[in-house]
PDB file of C-alpha atoms in Angstrom:
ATOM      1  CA  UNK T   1      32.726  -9.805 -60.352  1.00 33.00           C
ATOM      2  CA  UNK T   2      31.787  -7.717 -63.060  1.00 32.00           C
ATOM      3  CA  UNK T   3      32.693  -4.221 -62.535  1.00 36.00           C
ATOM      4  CA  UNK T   4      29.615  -1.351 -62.429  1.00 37.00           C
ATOM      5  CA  UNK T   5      28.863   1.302 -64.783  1.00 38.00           C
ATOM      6  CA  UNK T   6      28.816   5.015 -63.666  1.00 39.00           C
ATOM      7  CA  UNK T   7      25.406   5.386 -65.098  1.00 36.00           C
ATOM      8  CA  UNK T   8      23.680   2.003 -63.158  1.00 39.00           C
ATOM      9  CA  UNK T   9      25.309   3.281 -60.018  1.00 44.00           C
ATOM     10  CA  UNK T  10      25.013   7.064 -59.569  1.00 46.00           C
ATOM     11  CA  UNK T  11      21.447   7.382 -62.160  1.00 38.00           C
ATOM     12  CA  UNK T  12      19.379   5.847 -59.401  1.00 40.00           C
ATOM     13  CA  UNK T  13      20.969   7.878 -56.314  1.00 40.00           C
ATOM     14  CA  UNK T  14      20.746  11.121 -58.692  1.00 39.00           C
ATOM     15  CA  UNK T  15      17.193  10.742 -59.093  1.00 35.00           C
ATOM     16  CA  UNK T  16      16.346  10.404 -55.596  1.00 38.00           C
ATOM     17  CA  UNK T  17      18.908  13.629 -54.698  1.00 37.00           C
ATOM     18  CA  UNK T  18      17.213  16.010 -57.429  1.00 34.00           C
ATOM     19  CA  UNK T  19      13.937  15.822 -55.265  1.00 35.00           C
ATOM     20  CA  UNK T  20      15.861  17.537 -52.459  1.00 37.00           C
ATOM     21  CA  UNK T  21      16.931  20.850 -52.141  1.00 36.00           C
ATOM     22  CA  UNK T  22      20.843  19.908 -51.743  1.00 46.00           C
ATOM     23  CA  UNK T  23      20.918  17.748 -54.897  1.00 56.00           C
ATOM     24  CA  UNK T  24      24.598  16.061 -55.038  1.00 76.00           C
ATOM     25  CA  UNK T  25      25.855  13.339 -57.130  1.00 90.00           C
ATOM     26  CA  UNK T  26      25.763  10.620 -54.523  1.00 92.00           C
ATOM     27  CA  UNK T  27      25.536  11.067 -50.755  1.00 94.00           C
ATOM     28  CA  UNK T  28      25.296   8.517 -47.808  1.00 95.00           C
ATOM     29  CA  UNK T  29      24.892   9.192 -44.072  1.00 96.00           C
ATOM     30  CA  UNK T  30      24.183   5.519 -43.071  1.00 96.00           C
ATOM     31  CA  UNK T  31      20.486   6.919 -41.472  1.00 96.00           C
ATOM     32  CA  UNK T  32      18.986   5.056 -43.898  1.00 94.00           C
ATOM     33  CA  UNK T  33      20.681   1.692 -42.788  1.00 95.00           C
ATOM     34  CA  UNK T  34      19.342  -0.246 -39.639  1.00 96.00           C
ATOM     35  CA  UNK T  35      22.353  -0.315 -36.964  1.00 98.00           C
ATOM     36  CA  UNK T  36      24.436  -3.754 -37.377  1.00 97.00           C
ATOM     37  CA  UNK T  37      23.187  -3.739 -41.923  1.00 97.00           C
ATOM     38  CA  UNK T  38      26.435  -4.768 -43.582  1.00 97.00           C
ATOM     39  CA  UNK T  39      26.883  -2.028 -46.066  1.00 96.00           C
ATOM     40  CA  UNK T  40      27.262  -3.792 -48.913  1.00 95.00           C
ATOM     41  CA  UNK T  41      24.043  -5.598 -48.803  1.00 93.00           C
ATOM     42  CA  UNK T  42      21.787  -3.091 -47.552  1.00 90.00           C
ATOM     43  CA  UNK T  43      20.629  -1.496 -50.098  1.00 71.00           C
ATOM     44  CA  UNK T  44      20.405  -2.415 -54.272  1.00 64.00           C
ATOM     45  CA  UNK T  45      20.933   1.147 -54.825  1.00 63.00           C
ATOM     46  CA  UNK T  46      24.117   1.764 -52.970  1.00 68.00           C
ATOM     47  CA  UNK T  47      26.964   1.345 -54.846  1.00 88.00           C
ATOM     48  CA  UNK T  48      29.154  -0.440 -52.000  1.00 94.00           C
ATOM     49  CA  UNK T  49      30.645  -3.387 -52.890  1.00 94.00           C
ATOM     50  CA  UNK T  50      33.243  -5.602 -50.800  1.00 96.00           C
ATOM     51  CA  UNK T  51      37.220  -5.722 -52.083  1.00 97.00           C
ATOM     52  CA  UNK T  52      36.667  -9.538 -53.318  1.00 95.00           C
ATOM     53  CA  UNK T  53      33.368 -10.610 -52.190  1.00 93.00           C
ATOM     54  CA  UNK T  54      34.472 -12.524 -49.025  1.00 96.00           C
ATOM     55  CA  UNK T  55      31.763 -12.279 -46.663  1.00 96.00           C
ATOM     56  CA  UNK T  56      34.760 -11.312 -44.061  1.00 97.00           C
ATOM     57  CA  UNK T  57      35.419  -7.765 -45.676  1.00 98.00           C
ATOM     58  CA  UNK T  58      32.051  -6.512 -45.019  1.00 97.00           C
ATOM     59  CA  UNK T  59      31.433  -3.436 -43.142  1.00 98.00           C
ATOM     60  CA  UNK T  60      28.332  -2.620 -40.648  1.00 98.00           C
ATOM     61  CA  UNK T  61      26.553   0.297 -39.688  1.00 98.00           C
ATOM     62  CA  UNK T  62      27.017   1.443 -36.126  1.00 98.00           C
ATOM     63  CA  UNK T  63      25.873   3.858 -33.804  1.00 98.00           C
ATOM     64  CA  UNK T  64      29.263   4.145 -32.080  1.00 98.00           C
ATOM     65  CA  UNK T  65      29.774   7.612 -33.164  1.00 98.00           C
ATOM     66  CA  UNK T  66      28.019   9.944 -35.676  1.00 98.00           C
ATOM     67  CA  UNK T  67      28.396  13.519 -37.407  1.00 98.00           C
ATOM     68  CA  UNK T  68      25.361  13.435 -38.380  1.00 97.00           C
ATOM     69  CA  UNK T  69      22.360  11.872 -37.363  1.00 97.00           C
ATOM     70  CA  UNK T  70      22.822   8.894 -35.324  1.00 98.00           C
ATOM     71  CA  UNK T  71      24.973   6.361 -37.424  1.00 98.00           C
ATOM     72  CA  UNK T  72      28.106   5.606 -39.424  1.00 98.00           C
ATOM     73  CA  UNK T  73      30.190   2.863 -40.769  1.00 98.00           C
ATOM     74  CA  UNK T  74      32.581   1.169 -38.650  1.00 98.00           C
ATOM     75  CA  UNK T  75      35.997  -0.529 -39.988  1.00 98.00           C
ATOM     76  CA  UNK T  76      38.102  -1.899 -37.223  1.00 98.00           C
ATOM     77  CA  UNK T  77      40.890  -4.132 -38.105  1.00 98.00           C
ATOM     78  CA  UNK T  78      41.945  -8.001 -36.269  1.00 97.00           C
ATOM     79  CA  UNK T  79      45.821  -7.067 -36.318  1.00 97.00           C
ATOM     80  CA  UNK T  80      47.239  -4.040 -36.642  1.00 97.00           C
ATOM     81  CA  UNK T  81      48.693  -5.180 -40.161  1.00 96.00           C
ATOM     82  CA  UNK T  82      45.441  -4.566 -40.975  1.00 96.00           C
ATOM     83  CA  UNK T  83      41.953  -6.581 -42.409  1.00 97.00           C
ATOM     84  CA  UNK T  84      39.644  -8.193 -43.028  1.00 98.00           C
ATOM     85  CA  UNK T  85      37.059  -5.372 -43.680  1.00 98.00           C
ATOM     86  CA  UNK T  86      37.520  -3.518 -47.370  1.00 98.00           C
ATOM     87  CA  UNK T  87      34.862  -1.850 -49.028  1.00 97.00           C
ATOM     88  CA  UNK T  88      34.526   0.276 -52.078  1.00 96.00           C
ATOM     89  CA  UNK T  89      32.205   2.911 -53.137  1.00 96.00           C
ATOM     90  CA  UNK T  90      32.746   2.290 -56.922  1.00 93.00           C
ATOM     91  CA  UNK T  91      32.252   5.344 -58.786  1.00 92.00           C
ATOM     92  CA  UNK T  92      34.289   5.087 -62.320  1.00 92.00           C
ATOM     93  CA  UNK T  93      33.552   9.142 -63.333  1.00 95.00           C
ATOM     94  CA  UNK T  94      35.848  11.303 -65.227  1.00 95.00           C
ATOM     95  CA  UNK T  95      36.259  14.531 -64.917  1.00 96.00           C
ATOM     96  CA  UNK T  96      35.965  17.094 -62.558  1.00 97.00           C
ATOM     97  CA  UNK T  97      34.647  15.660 -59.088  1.00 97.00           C
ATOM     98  CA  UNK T  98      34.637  16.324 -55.132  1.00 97.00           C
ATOM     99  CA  UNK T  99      34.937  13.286 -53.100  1.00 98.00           C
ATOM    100  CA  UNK T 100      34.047  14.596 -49.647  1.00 98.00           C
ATOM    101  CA  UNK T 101      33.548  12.900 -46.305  1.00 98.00           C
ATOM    102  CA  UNK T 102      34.596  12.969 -42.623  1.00 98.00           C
ATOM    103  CA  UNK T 103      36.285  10.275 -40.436  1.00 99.00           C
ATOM    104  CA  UNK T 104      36.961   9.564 -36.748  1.00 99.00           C
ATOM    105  CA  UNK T 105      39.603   7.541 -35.622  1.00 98.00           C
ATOM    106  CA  UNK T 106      39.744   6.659 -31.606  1.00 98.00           C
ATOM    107  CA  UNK T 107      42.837   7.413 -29.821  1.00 98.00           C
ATOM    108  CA  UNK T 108      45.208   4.765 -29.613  1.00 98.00           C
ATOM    109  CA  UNK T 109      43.813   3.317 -33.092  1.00 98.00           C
ATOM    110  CA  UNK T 110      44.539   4.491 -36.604  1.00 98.00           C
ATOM    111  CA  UNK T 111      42.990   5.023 -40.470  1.00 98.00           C
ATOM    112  CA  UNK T 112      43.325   4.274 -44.022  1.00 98.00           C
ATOM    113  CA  UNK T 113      41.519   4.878 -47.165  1.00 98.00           C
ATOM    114  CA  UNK T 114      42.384   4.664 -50.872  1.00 98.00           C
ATOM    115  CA  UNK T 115      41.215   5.798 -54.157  1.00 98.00           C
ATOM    116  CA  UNK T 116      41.197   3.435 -57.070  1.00 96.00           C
ATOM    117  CA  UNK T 117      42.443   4.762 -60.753  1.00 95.00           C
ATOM    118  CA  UNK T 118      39.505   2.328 -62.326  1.00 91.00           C
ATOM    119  CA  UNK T 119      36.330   0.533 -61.491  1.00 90.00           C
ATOM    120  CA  UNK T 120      37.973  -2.748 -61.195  1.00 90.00           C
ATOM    121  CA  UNK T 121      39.582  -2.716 -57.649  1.00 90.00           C
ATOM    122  CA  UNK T 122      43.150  -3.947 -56.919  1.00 93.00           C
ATOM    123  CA  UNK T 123      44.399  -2.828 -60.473  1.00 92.00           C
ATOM    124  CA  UNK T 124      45.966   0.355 -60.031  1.00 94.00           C
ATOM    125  CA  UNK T 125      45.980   2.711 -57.065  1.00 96.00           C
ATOM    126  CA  UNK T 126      45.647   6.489 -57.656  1.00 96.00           C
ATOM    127  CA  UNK T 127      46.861   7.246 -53.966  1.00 97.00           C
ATOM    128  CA  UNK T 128      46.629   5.980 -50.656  1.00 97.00           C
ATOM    129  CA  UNK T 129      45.803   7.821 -47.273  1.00 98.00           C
ATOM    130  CA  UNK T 130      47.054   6.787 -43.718  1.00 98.00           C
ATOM    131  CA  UNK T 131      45.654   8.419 -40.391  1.00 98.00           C
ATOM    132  CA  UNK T 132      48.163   7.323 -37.999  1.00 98.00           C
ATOM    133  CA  UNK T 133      47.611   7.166 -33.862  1.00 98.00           C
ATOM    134  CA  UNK T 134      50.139   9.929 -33.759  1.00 98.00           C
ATOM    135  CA  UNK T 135      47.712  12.430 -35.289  1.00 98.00           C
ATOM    136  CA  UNK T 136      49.615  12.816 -38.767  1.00 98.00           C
ATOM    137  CA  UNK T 137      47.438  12.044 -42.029  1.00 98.00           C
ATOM    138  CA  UNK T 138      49.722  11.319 -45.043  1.00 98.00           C
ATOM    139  CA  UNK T 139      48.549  11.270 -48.572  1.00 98.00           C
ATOM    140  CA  UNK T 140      51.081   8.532 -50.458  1.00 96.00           C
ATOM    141  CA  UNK T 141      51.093   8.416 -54.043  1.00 92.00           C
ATOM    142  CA  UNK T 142      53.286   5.650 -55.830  1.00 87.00           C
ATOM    143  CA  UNK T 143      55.003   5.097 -52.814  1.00 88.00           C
ATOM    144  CA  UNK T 144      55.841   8.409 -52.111  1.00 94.00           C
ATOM    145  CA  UNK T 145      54.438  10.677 -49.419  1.00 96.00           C
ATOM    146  CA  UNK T 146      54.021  14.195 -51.374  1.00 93.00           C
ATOM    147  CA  UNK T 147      51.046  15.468 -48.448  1.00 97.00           C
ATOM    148  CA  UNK T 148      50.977  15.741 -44.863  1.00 98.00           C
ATOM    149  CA  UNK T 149      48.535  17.321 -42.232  1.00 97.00           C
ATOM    150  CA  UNK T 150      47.289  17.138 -38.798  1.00 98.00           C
ATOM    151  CA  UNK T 151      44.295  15.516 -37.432  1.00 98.00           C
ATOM    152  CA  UNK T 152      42.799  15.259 -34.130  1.00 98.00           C
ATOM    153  CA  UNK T 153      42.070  11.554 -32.574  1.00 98.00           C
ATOM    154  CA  UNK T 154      38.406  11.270 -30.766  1.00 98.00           C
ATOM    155  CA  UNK T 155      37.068  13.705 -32.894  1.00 98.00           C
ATOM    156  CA  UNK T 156      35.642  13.788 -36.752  1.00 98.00           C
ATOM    157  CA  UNK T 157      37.950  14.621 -39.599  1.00 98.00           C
ATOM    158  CA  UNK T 158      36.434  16.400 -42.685  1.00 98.00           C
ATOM    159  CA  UNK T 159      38.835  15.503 -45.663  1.00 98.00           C
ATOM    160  CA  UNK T 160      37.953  17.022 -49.050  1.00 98.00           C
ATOM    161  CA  UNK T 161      39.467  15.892 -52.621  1.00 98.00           C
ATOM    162  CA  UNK T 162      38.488  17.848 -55.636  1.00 98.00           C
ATOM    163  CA  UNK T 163      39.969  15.353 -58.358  1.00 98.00           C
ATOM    164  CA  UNK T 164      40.469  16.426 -62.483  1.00 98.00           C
ATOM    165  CA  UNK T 165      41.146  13.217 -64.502  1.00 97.00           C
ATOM    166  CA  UNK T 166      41.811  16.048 -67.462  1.00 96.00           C
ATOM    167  CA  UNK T 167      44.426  17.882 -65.955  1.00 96.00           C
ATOM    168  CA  UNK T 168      45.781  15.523 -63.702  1.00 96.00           C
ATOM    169  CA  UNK T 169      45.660  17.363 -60.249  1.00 97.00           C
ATOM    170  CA  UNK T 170      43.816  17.039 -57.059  1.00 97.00           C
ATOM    171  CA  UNK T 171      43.384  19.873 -54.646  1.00 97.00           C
ATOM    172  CA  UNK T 172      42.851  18.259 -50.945  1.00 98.00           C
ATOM    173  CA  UNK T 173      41.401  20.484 -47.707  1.00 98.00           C
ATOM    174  CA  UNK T 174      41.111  19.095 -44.462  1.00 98.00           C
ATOM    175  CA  UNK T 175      38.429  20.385 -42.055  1.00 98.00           C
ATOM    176  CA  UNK T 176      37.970  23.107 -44.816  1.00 97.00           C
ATOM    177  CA  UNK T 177      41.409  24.629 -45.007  1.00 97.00           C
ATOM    178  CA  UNK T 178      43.781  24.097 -47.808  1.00 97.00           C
ATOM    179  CA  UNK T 179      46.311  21.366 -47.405  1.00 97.00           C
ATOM    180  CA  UNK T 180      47.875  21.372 -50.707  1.00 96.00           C
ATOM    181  CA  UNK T 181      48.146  20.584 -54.537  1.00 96.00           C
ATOM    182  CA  UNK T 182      49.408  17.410 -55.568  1.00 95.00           C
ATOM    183  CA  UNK T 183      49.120  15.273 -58.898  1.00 95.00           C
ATOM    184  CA  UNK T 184      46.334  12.297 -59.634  1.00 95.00           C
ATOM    185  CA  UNK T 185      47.695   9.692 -61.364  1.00 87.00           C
ATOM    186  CA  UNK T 186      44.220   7.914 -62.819  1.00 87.00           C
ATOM    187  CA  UNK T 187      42.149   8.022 -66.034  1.00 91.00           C
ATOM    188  CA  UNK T 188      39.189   8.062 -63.150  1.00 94.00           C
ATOM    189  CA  UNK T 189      37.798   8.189 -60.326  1.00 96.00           C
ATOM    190  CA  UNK T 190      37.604   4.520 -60.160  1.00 95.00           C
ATOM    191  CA  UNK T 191      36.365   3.738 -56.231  1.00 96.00           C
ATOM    192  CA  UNK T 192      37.172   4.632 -52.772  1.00 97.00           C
ATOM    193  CA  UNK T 193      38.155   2.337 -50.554  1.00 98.00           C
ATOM    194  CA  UNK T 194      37.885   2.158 -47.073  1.00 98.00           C
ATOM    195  CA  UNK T 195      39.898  -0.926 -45.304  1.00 98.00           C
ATOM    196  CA  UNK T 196      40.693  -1.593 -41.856  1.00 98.00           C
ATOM    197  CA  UNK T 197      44.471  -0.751 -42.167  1.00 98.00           C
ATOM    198  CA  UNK T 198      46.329   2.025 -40.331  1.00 98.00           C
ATOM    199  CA  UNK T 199      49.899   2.801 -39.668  1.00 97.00           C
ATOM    200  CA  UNK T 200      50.790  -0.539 -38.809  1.00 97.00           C
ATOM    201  CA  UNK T 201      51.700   0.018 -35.282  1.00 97.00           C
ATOM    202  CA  UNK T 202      48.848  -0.052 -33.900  1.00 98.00           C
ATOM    203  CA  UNK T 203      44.667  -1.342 -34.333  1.00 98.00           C
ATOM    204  CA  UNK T 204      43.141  -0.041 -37.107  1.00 98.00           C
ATOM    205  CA  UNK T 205      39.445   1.169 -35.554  1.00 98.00           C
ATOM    206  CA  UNK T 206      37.606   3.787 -37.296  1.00 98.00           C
ATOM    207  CA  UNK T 207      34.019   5.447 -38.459  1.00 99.00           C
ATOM    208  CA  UNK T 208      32.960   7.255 -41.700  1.00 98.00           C
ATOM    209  CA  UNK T 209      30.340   9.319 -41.777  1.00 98.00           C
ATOM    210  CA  UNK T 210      28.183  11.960 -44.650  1.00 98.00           C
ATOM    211  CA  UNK T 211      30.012  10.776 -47.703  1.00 97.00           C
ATOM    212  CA  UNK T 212      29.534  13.024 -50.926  1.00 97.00           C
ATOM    213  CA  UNK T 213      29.970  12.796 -54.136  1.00 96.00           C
ATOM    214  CA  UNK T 214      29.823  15.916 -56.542  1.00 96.00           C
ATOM    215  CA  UNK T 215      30.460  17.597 -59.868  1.00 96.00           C
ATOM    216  CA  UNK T 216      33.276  20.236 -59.339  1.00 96.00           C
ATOM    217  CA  UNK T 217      35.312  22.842 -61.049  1.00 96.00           C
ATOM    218  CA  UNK T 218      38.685  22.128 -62.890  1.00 96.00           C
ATOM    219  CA  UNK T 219      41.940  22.014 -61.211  1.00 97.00           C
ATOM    220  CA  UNK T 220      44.342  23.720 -62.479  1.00 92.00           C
ATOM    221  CA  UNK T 221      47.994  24.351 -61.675  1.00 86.00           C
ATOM    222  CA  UNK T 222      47.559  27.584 -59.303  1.00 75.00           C
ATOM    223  CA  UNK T 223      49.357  31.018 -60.988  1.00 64.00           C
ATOM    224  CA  UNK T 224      52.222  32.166 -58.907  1.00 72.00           C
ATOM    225  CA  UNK T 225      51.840  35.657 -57.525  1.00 71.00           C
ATOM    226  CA  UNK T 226      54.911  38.518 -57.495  1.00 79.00           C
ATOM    227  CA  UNK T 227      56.540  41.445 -59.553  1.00 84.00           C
ATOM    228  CA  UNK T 228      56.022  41.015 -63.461  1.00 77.00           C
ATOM    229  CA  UNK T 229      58.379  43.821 -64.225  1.00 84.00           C
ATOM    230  CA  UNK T 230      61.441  43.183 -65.469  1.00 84.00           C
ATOM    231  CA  UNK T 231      63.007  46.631 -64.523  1.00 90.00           C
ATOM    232  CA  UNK T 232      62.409  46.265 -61.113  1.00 89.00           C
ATOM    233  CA  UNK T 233      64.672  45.499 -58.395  1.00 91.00           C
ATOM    234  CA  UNK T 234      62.474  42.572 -57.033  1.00 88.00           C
ATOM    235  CA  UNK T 235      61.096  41.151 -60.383  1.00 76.00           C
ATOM    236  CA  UNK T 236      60.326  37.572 -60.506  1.00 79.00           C
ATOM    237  CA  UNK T 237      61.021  35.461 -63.681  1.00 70.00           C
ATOM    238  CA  UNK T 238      58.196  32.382 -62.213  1.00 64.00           C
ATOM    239  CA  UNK T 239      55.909  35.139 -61.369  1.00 67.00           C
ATOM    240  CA  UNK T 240      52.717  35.223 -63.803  1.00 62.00           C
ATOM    241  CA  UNK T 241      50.559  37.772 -61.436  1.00 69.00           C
ATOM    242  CA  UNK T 242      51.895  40.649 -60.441  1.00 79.00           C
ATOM    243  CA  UNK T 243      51.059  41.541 -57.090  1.00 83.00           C
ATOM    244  CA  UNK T 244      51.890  45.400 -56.745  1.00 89.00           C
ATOM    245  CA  UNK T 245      54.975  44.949 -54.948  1.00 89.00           C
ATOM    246  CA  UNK T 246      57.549  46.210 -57.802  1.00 92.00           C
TER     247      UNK T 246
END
């Protein structure tokens, strides 16, 4: 299909979020949504599109479980090697951007999400995220797993990237605290990608709720604290801030 531009997807949502006092980028909460609305046909604004536009990958509002409000979408896989549901907020920015929303993941059942490097999905992947059933999330970029963290199954998961296509480096929080630093490898934010995939042993089953999208500051490589002078007994060649300690 052809692929969206930044400005038809996120102008419209903008508008409507610059009449509130909160104005973000894009948001979605799935209130809007009647329970059972496949989210990629709901509304012409919403930039949700399915993977390949089988009517198989679509995803549906539920009322399952919620942060906020009443609703969220639901993804729940037929195998645990994962599908048919895939969806993709397409996005395409570059820049400086926070990609923030929570998941919950039943026990017994486990996650995924991607983020796309482009607007065209299935080209390139700029990293991949698995919540497993053991309570580990793992952040996997070209097949390497440079992130992990703890999550806790039954109960909603606030995960927090703030991506810089300039410098190259994401800085991901989970539930608000600091996770860790690791490289983006994509000329954008291209889409995110929720599919019903997990960590393969068992059913993928899981909810998203109070996506956001945002302009952010730039990442940058964070300056290593220690003693700057080199007549000290404890100086530090690597440090650039000196912290008093010489």
């Amino acid at each position: 299909s052809k692929p969206f531009s930044m400005k038809q997807l996120f102008l419209p949502i903008l508008l409507l979020a610059a009449c509130s006092l909160n104005a973000q980028l894009f948001t979605d909460d799935f209130e809007a949504y009647e329970t059972g609305d496949g989210i990629s046909t709901a509304s012409d604004v919403d930039p949700w599109v399915l993977w390949s536009n089988l009517d198989t990958e679509e995803a549906f509002v539920s009322e399952d479980v919620a942060l906020s409000g009443t609703k969220s979408l639901k993804l729940e896989g037929t195998s645990a090697a994962g599908g048919p549901q895939d969806i993709v907020l397409v996005a395409g920015l570059e820049g400086q951007y926070e990609v923030t929303f929570s998941m919950f993941v039943p026990e017994g059942n486990s996650g995924y999400y991607n983020v796309q490097e482009n607007q065209i999905q299935g080209t390139t992947w700029a990293f991949e995220t698995t919540l497993g059933s053991d309570g580990t999330i793992s952040f996997d970029f070209d097949g390497v797993v440079l992130l992990t963290g703890q999550y806790t199954s039954n109960s909603w998961v606030t995960i927090s990237h703030y991506i810089d296509t300039d410098s190259d480096l994401m800085n991901i929080f989970i539930n608000g605290e600091f996770l860790g630093q690791a490289p983006y490898d994509g000329g954008q934010v291209g889409g995110l990608n929720f599919y019903a995939q997990g960590d393969t042993q068992t059913l993928p089953l899981f909810y998203v709720d109070d996506v956001i999208v945002d302009i952010a500051d730039p990442v940058v490589v964070p300056q290593q604290e220690g003693c700057t002078d080199a007549a000290a007994c404890n100086y530090s060649p690597s440090a650039q801030v000196d912290d008093g300690s010489c």
